[in-house]
Amino acid sequence: MTKAFIRFARGLLRMPLYVHVWLILLSGVNVAGAILWPGAQEGLVTLAVFTLNILLMGTITSRAGFSRLLGLGHFLWIPLAAYLVVRLQVLPAGSYAYWIRILLIMNGISLIIDATDVVRWSLGDRREIVEDL
């Protein structure tokens, strides 16, 4: 499994610059809640899901390589989004609720990209996204 995570990390590092920027922003937003509002339930749940996503993507890499199937690694964001939408109804307005809205938008964009990748993989595009890993 360690080799899979190394391969996953190598694949990420070989992606184009715009992907690096996107991943830094996406990662930052996903961990921000736990850092900026320590102990806040939604931030901790988001951090836990983010961590599980990374573990899942390492597992996918070990089975299918650094392929478009990695889009499945974010499927836990779907129930997370439902949970956060419900929580927004009872949270007071302010920077914390604003963070949740930004998180929902960014994770939603990522899920659209991921769904496209998984469909492409299921239609036969099973090559590795980055070569020579």
Short mmCIF file of N, CA and C in Angstrom, two decimals, residues 5-128:
data_model
loop_
_atom_site.label_atom_id
_atom_site.label_comp_id
_atom_site.label_asym_id
_atom_site.label_seq_id
_atom_site.Cartn_x
_atom_site.Cartn_y
_atom_site.Cartn_z
N PHE A 5 0.66 4.78 -2.43
CA PHE A 5 0.62 6.19 -2.02
C PHE A 5 1.77 6.97 -2.62
N ILE A 6 2.94 6.34 -2.72
CA ILE A 6 4.08 7.00 -3.36
C ILE A 6 3.76 7.25 -4.84
N ARG A 7 3.18 6.26 -5.48
CA ARG A 7 2.80 6.40 -6.89
C ARG A 7 1.73 7.49 -7.05
N PHE A 8 0.76 7.51 -6.14
CA PHE A 8 -0.28 8.53 -6.16
C PHE A 8 0.34 9.92 -6.00
N ALA A 9 1.25 10.07 -5.04
CA ALA A 9 1.91 11.37 -4.82
C ALA A 9 2.75 11.76 -6.03
N ARG A 10 3.46 10.81 -6.62
CA ARG A 10 4.24 11.09 -7.82
C ARG A 10 3.35 11.56 -8.96
N GLY A 11 2.22 10.90 -9.11
CA GLY A 11 1.27 11.30 -10.15
C GLY A 11 0.78 12.72 -9.95
N LEU A 12 0.46 13.06 -8.70
CA LEU A 12 0.01 14.43 -8.41
C LEU A 12 1.09 15.45 -8.75
N LEU A 13 2.33 15.12 -8.39
CA LEU A 13 3.43 16.06 -8.63
C LEU A 13 3.71 16.26 -10.11
N ARG A 14 3.35 15.31 -10.94
CA ARG A 14 3.61 15.42 -12.38
C ARG A 14 2.44 16.03 -13.16
N MET A 15 1.40 16.40 -12.46
CA MET A 15 0.26 17.03 -13.13
C MET A 15 0.64 18.46 -13.53
N PRO A 16 -0.09 19.06 -14.48
CA PRO A 16 0.21 20.43 -14.90
C PRO A 16 0.02 21.44 -13.76
N LEU A 17 0.63 22.60 -13.91
CA LEU A 17 0.59 23.64 -12.88
C LEU A 17 -0.83 24.02 -12.49
N TYR A 18 -1.72 24.18 -13.47
CA TYR A 18 -3.09 24.59 -13.14
C TYR A 18 -3.79 23.55 -12.25
N VAL A 19 -3.43 22.28 -12.40
CA VAL A 19 -3.99 21.24 -11.54
C VAL A 19 -3.42 21.39 -10.13
N HIS A 20 -2.14 21.71 -10.02
CA HIS A 20 -1.54 21.94 -8.70
C HIS A 20 -2.25 23.09 -7.98
N VAL A 21 -2.47 24.18 -8.69
CA VAL A 21 -3.15 25.34 -8.09
C VAL A 21 -4.54 24.93 -7.61
N TRP A 22 -5.28 24.23 -8.46
CA TRP A 22 -6.62 23.78 -8.10
C TRP A 22 -6.58 22.88 -6.87
N LEU A 23 -5.65 21.93 -6.84
CA LEU A 23 -5.57 20.99 -5.71
C LEU A 23 -5.18 21.69 -4.41
N ILE A 24 -4.31 22.69 -4.51
CA ILE A 24 -3.94 23.45 -3.31
C ILE A 24 -5.15 24.20 -2.77
N LEU A 25 -5.89 24.85 -3.66
CA LEU A 25 -7.10 25.57 -3.23
C LEU A 25 -8.13 24.61 -2.66
N LEU A 26 -8.36 23.51 -3.34
CA LEU A 26 -9.35 22.52 -2.91
C LEU A 26 -8.97 21.92 -1.55
N SER A 27 -7.71 21.57 -1.40
CA SER A 27 -7.24 21.01 -0.13
C SER A 27 -7.35 22.05 0.98
N GLY A 28 -6.94 23.27 0.68
CA GLY A 28 -7.01 24.33 1.67
C GLY A 28 -8.42 24.57 2.18
N VAL A 29 -9.37 24.61 1.28
CA VAL A 29 -10.76 24.82 1.68
C VAL A 29 -11.27 23.65 2.50
N ASN A 30 -10.86 22.43 2.15
CA ASN A 30 -11.33 21.25 2.88
C ASN A 30 -10.76 21.13 4.29
N VAL A 31 -9.58 21.67 4.53
CA VAL A 31 -9.01 21.60 5.89
C VAL A 31 -9.23 22.89 6.68
N ALA A 32 -9.63 23.95 6.02
CA ALA A 32 -9.76 25.27 6.67
C ALA A 32 -10.72 25.25 7.85
N GLY A 33 -11.84 24.58 7.72
CA GLY A 33 -12.83 24.57 8.79
C GLY A 33 -12.28 24.03 10.09
N ALA A 34 -11.52 22.95 10.01
CA ALA A 34 -10.95 22.34 11.22
C ALA A 34 -9.85 23.20 11.82
N ILE A 35 -9.17 23.98 10.98
CA ILE A 35 -8.08 24.83 11.46
C ILE A 35 -8.61 26.16 12.01
N LEU A 36 -9.49 26.79 11.26
CA LEU A 36 -9.98 28.12 11.65
C LEU A 36 -11.03 28.08 12.75
N TRP A 37 -11.79 27.00 12.82
CA TRP A 37 -12.81 26.85 13.85
C TRP A 37 -12.61 25.51 14.56
N PRO A 38 -11.54 25.40 15.36
CA PRO A 38 -11.23 24.12 16.02
C PRO A 38 -12.42 23.63 16.85
N GLY A 39 -12.72 22.38 16.71
CA GLY A 39 -13.81 21.79 17.48
C GLY A 39 -15.17 21.92 16.83
N ALA A 40 -15.28 22.71 15.77
CA ALA A 40 -16.57 22.84 15.08
C ALA A 40 -16.86 21.54 14.34
N GLN A 41 -18.03 21.00 14.57
CA GLN A 41 -18.40 19.68 14.06
C GLN A 41 -18.25 19.57 12.55
N GLU A 42 -18.75 20.54 11.82
CA GLU A 42 -18.73 20.46 10.35
C GLU A 42 -17.29 20.47 9.81
N GLY A 43 -16.44 21.26 10.43
CA GLY A 43 -15.04 21.30 10.01
C GLY A 43 -14.33 19.98 10.27
N LEU A 44 -14.63 19.37 11.41
CA LEU A 44 -14.01 18.08 11.75
C LEU A 44 -14.52 16.96 10.85
N VAL A 45 -15.82 16.98 10.57
CA VAL A 45 -16.38 15.97 9.66
C VAL A 45 -15.76 16.12 8.27
N THR A 46 -15.64 17.36 7.81
CA THR A 46 -15.04 17.62 6.49
C THR A 46 -13.59 17.13 6.45
N LEU A 47 -12.83 17.40 7.50
CA LEU A 47 -11.45 16.94 7.56
C LEU A 47 -11.37 15.41 7.56
N ALA A 48 -12.28 14.76 8.30
CA ALA A 48 -12.30 13.30 8.32
C ALA A 48 -12.60 12.73 6.93
N VAL A 49 -13.57 13.32 6.24
CA VAL A 49 -13.92 12.86 4.88
C VAL A 49 -12.75 13.11 3.94
N PHE A 50 -12.10 14.26 4.06
CA PHE A 50 -10.95 14.59 3.22
C PHE A 50 -9.84 13.54 3.41
N THR A 51 -9.60 13.16 4.66
CA THR A 51 -8.58 12.15 4.96
C THR A 51 -8.97 10.79 4.37
N LEU A 52 -10.23 10.42 4.51
CA LEU A 52 -10.71 9.16 3.92
C LEU A 52 -10.58 9.18 2.40
N ASN A 53 -10.84 10.34 1.79
CA ASN A 53 -10.69 10.45 0.34
C ASN A 53 -9.26 10.14 -0.09
N ILE A 54 -8.29 10.67 0.64
CA ILE A 54 -6.89 10.44 0.30
C ILE A 54 -6.56 8.95 0.41
N LEU A 55 -7.03 8.32 1.48
CA LEU A 55 -6.79 6.88 1.65
C LEU A 55 -7.46 6.09 0.52
N LEU A 56 -8.66 6.48 0.16
CA LEU A 56 -9.38 5.80 -0.92
C LEU A 56 -8.65 5.97 -2.25
N MET A 57 -8.13 7.16 -2.51
CA MET A 57 -7.42 7.39 -3.77
C MET A 57 -6.11 6.59 -3.83
N GLY A 58 -5.46 6.43 -2.70
CA GLY A 58 -4.27 5.56 -2.66
C GLY A 58 -4.63 4.12 -2.99
N THR A 59 -5.76 3.68 -2.46
CA THR A 59 -6.24 2.32 -2.74
C THR A 59 -6.60 2.16 -4.22
N ILE A 60 -7.29 3.15 -4.77
CA ILE A 60 -7.66 3.10 -6.20
C ILE A 60 -6.40 3.06 -7.05
N THR A 61 -5.40 3.86 -6.69
CA THR A 61 -4.13 3.86 -7.44
C THR A 61 -3.49 2.48 -7.41
N SER A 62 -3.57 1.80 -6.27
CA SER A 62 -2.96 0.47 -6.17
C SER A 62 -3.68 -0.55 -7.06
N ARG A 63 -4.94 -0.33 -7.33
CA ARG A 63 -5.74 -1.28 -8.13
C ARG A 63 -5.81 -0.92 -9.61
N ALA A 64 -5.95 0.38 -9.90
CA ALA A 64 -6.21 0.80 -11.29
C ALA A 64 -5.17 1.77 -11.82
N GLY A 65 -4.10 2.00 -11.05
CA GLY A 65 -3.09 2.96 -11.47
C GLY A 65 -3.58 4.39 -11.29
N PHE A 66 -2.77 5.34 -11.75
CA PHE A 66 -3.12 6.76 -11.65
C PHE A 66 -4.02 7.09 -12.84
N SER A 67 -5.24 6.58 -12.77
CA SER A 67 -6.17 6.67 -13.91
C SER A 67 -7.36 7.55 -13.56
N ARG A 68 -8.24 7.71 -14.54
CA ARG A 68 -9.44 8.52 -14.34
C ARG A 68 -10.37 7.94 -13.28
N LEU A 69 -10.18 6.69 -12.92
CA LEU A 69 -10.98 6.09 -11.87
C LEU A 69 -10.76 6.77 -10.52
N LEU A 70 -9.68 7.53 -10.40
CA LEU A 70 -9.42 8.27 -9.16
C LEU A 70 -10.57 9.21 -8.81
N GLY A 71 -11.37 9.57 -9.80
CA GLY A 71 -12.54 10.40 -9.53
C GLY A 71 -13.48 9.79 -8.51
N LEU A 72 -13.48 8.46 -8.41
CA LEU A 72 -14.30 7.79 -7.39
C LEU A 72 -13.84 8.13 -5.97
N GLY A 73 -12.61 8.58 -5.86
CA GLY A 73 -12.06 8.90 -4.54
C GLY A 73 -12.77 10.02 -3.81
N HIS A 74 -13.57 10.79 -4.52
CA HIS A 74 -14.30 11.89 -3.89
C HIS A 74 -15.78 11.59 -3.69
N PHE A 75 -16.19 10.35 -3.90
CA PHE A 75 -17.63 10.07 -3.80
C PHE A 75 -18.19 10.36 -2.41
N LEU A 76 -17.35 10.34 -1.38
CA LEU A 76 -17.83 10.66 -0.03
C LEU A 76 -18.24 12.12 0.11
N TRP A 77 -17.84 12.95 -0.86
CA TRP A 77 -18.27 14.34 -0.82
C TRP A 77 -19.77 14.49 -1.09
N ILE A 78 -20.39 13.49 -1.68
CA ILE A 78 -21.83 13.57 -1.95
C ILE A 78 -22.62 13.55 -0.64
N PRO A 79 -22.43 12.55 0.24
CA PRO A 79 -23.13 12.62 1.52
C PRO A 79 -22.65 13.78 2.39
N LEU A 80 -21.37 14.16 2.27
CA LEU A 80 -20.87 15.32 3.00
C LEU A 80 -21.64 16.57 2.59
N ALA A 81 -21.86 16.74 1.29
CA ALA A 81 -22.60 17.91 0.80
C ALA A 81 -24.02 17.92 1.36
N ALA A 82 -24.68 16.78 1.36
CA ALA A 82 -26.04 16.71 1.91
C ALA A 82 -26.04 17.11 3.39
N TYR A 83 -25.09 16.60 4.13
CA TYR A 83 -24.96 16.92 5.56
C TYR A 83 -24.74 18.42 5.75
N LEU A 84 -23.84 19.01 4.97
CA LEU A 84 -23.53 20.43 5.13
C LEU A 84 -24.70 21.32 4.74
N VAL A 85 -25.44 20.94 3.72
CA VAL A 85 -26.62 21.72 3.33
C VAL A 85 -27.64 21.73 4.46
N VAL A 86 -27.85 20.59 5.09
CA VAL A 86 -28.77 20.51 6.24
C VAL A 86 -28.24 21.37 7.38
N ARG A 87 -26.96 21.29 7.66
CA ARG A 87 -26.37 22.07 8.76
C ARG A 87 -26.45 23.57 8.51
N LEU A 88 -26.35 23.98 7.25
CA LEU A 88 -26.44 25.41 6.93
C LEU A 88 -27.77 26.00 7.36
N GLN A 89 -28.81 25.19 7.41
CA GLN A 89 -30.14 25.68 7.78
C GLN A 89 -30.20 26.12 9.24
N VAL A 90 -29.33 25.58 10.08
CA VAL A 90 -29.38 25.89 11.51
C VAL A 90 -28.19 26.71 11.99
N LEU A 91 -27.20 26.90 11.15
CA LEU A 91 -26.03 27.68 11.56
C LEU A 91 -26.29 29.17 11.36
N PRO A 92 -25.77 29.99 12.26
CA PRO A 92 -25.93 31.43 12.08
C PRO A 92 -25.11 31.92 10.88
N ALA A 93 -25.58 33.00 10.29
CA ALA A 93 -24.84 33.61 9.18
C ALA A 93 -23.48 34.08 9.71
N GLY A 94 -22.52 34.17 8.85
CA GLY A 94 -21.19 34.62 9.25
C GLY A 94 -20.12 33.90 8.47
N SER A 95 -18.89 34.10 8.91
CA SER A 95 -17.76 33.56 8.16
C SER A 95 -17.75 32.03 8.11
N TYR A 96 -18.23 31.38 9.16
CA TYR A 96 -18.27 29.92 9.17
C TYR A 96 -19.24 29.39 8.12
N ALA A 97 -20.42 29.96 8.06
CA ALA A 97 -21.40 29.56 7.04
C ALA A 97 -20.89 29.91 5.64
N TYR A 98 -20.18 31.01 5.53
CA TYR A 98 -19.59 31.41 4.25
C TYR A 98 -18.57 30.36 3.80
N TRP A 99 -17.74 29.89 4.74
CA TRP A 99 -16.77 28.83 4.42
C TRP A 99 -17.48 27.58 3.90
N ILE A 100 -18.58 27.19 4.55
CA ILE A 100 -19.31 26.00 4.12
C ILE A 100 -19.83 26.18 2.70
N ARG A 101 -20.32 27.36 2.37
CA ARG A 101 -20.81 27.61 1.02
C ARG A 101 -19.68 27.52 -0.02
N ILE A 102 -18.54 28.10 0.30
CA ILE A 102 -17.38 28.00 -0.60
C ILE A 102 -16.97 26.54 -0.77
N LEU A 103 -16.93 25.80 0.33
CA LEU A 103 -16.59 24.38 0.30
C LEU A 103 -17.55 23.60 -0.60
N LEU A 104 -18.84 23.86 -0.46
CA LEU A 104 -19.83 23.17 -1.29
C LEU A 104 -19.63 23.47 -2.77
N ILE A 105 -19.34 24.71 -3.09
CA ILE A 105 -19.12 25.10 -4.49
C ILE A 105 -17.87 24.42 -5.04
N MET A 106 -16.77 24.50 -4.30
CA MET A 106 -15.51 23.93 -4.80
C MET A 106 -15.58 22.41 -4.90
N ASN A 107 -16.13 21.76 -3.88
CA ASN A 107 -16.26 20.30 -3.95
C ASN A 107 -17.23 19.90 -5.05
N GLY A 108 -18.26 20.71 -5.27
CA GLY A 108 -19.20 20.45 -6.36
C GLY A 108 -18.53 20.51 -7.72
N ILE A 109 -17.69 21.51 -7.92
CA ILE A 109 -16.94 21.61 -9.18
C ILE A 109 -16.05 20.38 -9.35
N SER A 110 -15.38 19.99 -8.28
CA SER A 110 -14.51 18.81 -8.34
C SER A 110 -15.32 17.55 -8.65
N LEU A 111 -16.51 17.43 -8.08
CA LEU A 111 -17.35 16.26 -8.34
C LEU A 111 -17.78 16.18 -9.80
N ILE A 112 -18.02 17.33 -10.42
CA ILE A 112 -18.36 17.35 -11.85
C ILE A 112 -17.18 16.83 -12.67
N ILE A 113 -15.99 17.32 -12.35
CA ILE A 113 -14.78 16.85 -13.03
C ILE A 113 -14.59 15.35 -12.79
N ASP A 114 -14.77 14.94 -11.54
CA ASP A 114 -14.61 13.52 -11.18
C ASP A 114 -15.61 12.64 -11.91
N ALA A 115 -16.86 13.07 -11.98
CA ALA A 115 -17.88 12.27 -12.66
C ALA A 115 -17.52 12.10 -14.14
N THR A 116 -17.04 13.17 -14.75
CA THR A 116 -16.61 13.11 -16.15
C THR A 116 -15.48 12.10 -16.31
N ASP A 117 -14.52 12.15 -15.40
CA ASP A 117 -13.39 11.21 -15.46
C ASP A 117 -13.84 9.76 -15.30
N VAL A 118 -14.73 9.52 -14.35
CA VAL A 118 -15.19 8.14 -14.11
C VAL A 118 -15.98 7.62 -15.31
N VAL A 119 -16.79 8.48 -15.91
CA VAL A 119 -17.53 8.07 -17.12
C VAL A 119 -16.54 7.73 -18.23
N ARG A 120 -15.54 8.58 -18.42
CA ARG A 120 -14.53 8.30 -19.45
C ARG A 120 -13.82 6.98 -19.18
N TRP A 121 -13.49 6.72 -17.91
CA TRP A 121 -12.84 5.46 -17.54
C TRP A 121 -13.76 4.29 -17.86
N SER A 122 -15.04 4.42 -17.50
CA SER A 122 -15.99 3.32 -17.73
C SER A 122 -16.24 3.08 -19.22
N LEU A 123 -16.01 4.10 -20.05
CA LEU A 123 -16.16 3.95 -21.50
C LEU A 123 -14.89 3.45 -22.18
N GLY A 124 -13.86 3.16 -21.38
CA GLY A 124 -12.67 2.54 -21.94
C GLY A 124 -11.38 3.33 -21.83
N ASP A 125 -11.42 4.58 -21.38
CA ASP A 125 -10.19 5.39 -21.24
C ASP A 125 -9.52 5.01 -19.92
N ARG A 126 -8.78 3.92 -19.95
CA ARG A 126 -8.19 3.39 -18.71
C ARG A 126 -6.69 3.62 -18.61
N ARG A 127 -6.18 4.43 -19.49
CA ARG A 127 -4.74 4.73 -19.44
C ARG A 127 -4.44 5.55 -18.18
N GLU A 128 -3.17 5.55 -17.81
CA GLU A 128 -2.77 6.39 -16.69
C GLU A 128 -2.74 7.83 -17.15
#
